[in-house]
Short mmCIF file of N, CA and C in Angstrom, two decimals:
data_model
loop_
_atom_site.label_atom_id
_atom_site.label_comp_id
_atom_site.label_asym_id
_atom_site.label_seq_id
_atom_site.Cartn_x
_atom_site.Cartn_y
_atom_site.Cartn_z
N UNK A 121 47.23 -118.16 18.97
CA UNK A 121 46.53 -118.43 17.74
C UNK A 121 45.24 -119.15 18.11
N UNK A 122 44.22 -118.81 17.07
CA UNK A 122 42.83 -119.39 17.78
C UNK A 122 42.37 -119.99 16.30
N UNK A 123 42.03 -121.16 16.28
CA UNK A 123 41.43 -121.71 15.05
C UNK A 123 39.84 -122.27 15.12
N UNK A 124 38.69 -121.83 14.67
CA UNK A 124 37.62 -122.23 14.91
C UNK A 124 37.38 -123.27 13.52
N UNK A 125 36.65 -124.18 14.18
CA UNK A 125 36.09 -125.35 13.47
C UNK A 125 34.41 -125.86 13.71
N UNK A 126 33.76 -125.83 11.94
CA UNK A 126 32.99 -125.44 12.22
C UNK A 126 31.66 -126.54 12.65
N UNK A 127 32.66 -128.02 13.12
CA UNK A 127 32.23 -128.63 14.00
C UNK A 127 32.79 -129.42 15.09
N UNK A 128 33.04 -130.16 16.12
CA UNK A 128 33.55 -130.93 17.19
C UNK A 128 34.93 -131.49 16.38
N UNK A 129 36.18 -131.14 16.95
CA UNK A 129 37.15 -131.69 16.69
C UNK A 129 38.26 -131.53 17.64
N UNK A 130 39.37 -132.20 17.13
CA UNK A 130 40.59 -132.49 17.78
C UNK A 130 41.87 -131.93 17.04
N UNK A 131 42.14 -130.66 17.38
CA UNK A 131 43.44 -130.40 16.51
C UNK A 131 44.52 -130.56 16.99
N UNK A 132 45.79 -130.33 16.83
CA UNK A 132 47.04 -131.15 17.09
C UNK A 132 48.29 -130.37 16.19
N UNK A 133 49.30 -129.96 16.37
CA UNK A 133 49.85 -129.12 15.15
C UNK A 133 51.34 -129.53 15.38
N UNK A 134 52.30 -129.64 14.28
CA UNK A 134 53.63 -129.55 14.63
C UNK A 134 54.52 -127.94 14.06
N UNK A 135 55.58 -127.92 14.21
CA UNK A 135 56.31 -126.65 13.61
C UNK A 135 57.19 -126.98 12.92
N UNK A 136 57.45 -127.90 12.65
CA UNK A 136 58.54 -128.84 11.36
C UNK A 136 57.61 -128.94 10.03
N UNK A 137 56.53 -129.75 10.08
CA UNK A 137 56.44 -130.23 8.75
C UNK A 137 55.04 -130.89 8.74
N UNK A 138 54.00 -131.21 7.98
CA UNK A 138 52.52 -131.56 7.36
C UNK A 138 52.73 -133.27 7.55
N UNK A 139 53.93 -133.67 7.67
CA UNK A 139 54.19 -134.92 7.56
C UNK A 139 54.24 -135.75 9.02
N UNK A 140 53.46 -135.83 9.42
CA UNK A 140 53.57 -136.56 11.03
C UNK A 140 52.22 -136.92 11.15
N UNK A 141 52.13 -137.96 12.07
CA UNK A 141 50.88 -138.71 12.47
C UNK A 141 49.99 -137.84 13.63
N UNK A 142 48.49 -138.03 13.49
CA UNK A 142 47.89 -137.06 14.42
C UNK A 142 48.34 -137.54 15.90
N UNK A 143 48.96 -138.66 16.69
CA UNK A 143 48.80 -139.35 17.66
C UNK A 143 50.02 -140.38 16.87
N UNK A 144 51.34 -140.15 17.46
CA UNK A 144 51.32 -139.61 18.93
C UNK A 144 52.24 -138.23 18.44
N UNK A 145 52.58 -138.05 17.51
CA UNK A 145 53.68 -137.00 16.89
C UNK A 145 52.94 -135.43 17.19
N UNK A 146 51.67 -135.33 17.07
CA UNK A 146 51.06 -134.11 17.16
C UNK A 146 51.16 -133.54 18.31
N UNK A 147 51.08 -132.40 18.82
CA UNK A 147 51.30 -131.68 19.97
C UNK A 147 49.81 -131.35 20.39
N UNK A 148 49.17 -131.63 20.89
CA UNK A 148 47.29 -131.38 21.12
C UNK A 148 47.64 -129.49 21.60
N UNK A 149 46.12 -129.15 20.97
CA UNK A 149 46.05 -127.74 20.87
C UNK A 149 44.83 -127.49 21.77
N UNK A 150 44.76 -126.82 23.18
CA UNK A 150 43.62 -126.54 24.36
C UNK A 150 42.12 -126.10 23.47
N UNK A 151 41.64 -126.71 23.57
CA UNK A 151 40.53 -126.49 23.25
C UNK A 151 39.21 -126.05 24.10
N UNK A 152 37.81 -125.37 23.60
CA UNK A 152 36.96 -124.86 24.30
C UNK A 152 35.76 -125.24 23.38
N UNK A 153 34.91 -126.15 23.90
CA UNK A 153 33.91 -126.94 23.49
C UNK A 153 34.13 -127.59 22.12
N UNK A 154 35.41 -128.20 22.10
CA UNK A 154 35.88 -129.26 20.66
C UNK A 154 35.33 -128.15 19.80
N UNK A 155 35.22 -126.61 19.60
CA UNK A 155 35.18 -125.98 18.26
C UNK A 155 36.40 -125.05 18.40
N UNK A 156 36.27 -124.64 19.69
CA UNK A 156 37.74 -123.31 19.22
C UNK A 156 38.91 -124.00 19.75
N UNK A 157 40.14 -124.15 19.33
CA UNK A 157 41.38 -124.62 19.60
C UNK A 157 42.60 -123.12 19.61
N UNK A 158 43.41 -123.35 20.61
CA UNK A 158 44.25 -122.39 21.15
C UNK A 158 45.63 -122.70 20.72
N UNK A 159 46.86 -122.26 20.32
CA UNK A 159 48.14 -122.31 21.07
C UNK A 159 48.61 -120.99 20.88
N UNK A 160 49.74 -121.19 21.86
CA UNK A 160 50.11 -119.58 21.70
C UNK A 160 51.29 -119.26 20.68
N UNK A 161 50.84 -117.86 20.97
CA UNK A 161 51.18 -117.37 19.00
C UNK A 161 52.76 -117.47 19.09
N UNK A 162 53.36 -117.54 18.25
CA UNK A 162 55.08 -117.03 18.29
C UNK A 162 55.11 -116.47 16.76
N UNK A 163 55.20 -115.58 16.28
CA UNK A 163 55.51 -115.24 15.30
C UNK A 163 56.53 -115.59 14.15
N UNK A 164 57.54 -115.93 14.80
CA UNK A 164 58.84 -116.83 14.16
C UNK A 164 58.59 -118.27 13.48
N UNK A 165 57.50 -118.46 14.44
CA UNK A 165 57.24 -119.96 14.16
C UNK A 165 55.91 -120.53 12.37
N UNK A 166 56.09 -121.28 12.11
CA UNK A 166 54.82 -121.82 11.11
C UNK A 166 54.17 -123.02 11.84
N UNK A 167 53.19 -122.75 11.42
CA UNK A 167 52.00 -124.33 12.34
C UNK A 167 51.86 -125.16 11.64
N UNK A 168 51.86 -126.28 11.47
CA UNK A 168 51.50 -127.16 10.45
C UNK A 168 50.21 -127.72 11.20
N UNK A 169 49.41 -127.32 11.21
CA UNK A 169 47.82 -128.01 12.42
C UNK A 169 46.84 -129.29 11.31
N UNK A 170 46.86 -130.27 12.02
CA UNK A 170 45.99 -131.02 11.30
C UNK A 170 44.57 -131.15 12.84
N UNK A 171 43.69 -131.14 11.87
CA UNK A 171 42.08 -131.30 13.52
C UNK A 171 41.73 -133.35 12.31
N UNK A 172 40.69 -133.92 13.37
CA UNK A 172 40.33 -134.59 13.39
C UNK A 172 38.78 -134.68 14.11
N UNK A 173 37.55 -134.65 13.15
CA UNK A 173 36.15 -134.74 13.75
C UNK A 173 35.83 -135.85 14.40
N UNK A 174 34.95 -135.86 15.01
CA UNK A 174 34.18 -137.04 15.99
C UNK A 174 34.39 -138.28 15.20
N UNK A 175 34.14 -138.13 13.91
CA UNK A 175 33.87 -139.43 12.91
C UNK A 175 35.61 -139.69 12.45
N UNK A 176 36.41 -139.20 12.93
CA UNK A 176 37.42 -139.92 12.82
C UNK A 176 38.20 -139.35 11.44
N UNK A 177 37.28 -138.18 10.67
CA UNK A 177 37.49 -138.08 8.98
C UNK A 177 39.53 -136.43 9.84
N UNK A 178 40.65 -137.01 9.40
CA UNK A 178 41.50 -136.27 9.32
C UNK A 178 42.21 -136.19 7.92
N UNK A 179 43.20 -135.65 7.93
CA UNK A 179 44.00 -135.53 6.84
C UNK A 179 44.77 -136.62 6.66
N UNK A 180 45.80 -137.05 5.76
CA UNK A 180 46.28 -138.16 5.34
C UNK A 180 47.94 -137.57 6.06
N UNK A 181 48.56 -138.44 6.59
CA UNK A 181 50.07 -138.33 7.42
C UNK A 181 50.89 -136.95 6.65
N UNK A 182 51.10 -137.01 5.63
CA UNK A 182 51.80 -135.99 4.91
C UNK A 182 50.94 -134.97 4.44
N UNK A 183 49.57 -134.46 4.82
CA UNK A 183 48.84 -133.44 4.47
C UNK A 183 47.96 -132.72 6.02
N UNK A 184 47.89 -131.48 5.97
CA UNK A 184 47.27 -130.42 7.28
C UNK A 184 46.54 -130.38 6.89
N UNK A 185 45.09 -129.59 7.67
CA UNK A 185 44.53 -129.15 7.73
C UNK A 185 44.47 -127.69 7.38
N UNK A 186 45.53 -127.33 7.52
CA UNK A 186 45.86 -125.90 7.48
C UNK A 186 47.17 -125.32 7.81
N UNK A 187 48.11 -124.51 7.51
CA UNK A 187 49.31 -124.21 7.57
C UNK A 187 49.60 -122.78 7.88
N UNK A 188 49.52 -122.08 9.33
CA UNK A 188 49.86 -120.66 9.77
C UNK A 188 51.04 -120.35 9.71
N UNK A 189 51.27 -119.10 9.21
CA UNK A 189 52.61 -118.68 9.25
C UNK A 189 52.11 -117.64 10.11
N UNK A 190 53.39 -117.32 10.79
CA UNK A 190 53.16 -115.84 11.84
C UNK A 190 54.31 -115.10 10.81
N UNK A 191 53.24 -113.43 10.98
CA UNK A 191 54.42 -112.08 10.64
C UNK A 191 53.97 -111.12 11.55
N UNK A 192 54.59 -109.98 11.38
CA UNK A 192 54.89 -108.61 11.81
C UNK A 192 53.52 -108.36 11.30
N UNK A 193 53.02 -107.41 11.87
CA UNK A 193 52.07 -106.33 11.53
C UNK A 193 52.89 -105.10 11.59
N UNK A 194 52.84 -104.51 10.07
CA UNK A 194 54.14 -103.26 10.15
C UNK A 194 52.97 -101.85 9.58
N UNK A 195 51.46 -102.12 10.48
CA UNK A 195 50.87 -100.83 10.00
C UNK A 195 51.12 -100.19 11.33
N UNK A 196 51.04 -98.85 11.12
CA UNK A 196 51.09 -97.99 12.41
C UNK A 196 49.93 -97.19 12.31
#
């Protein structure tokens, strides 16, 4: 999974739940010049990803940034 941000940040994601602290509960996501952030995909799984900018501005403990679900692609 690749998430671009469309300035310098720090993302971090769990697969449980929106409710966890960025540090130390978050799992850090590889990043490539603090805009594109990586983990790898599992389809089974949901992301709960919260990022955090230079200035410190993140989401509040019980709210993401954003929430991926993985599916099937069932076009042929």
């Amino acid at each position: 999974m690749k998430i671009i941000t469309d300035e310098k940040a720090q993302c971090v994601y769990s697969t449980n739940s929106c409710n966890y602290l960025l540090e130390p509960d978050g799992i850090k996501m590889k990043s490539l010049q603090e805009k594109e952030h990586f983990v790898e995909w599992n389809t089974q799984k949901t992301y709960y990803v919260k990022c955090m900018d230079n200035f410190g501005n993140s989401p509040l403990s019980n709210q993401c940034s954003i929430i991926v679900k993985g599916s099937e692609n069932y076009n042929n």
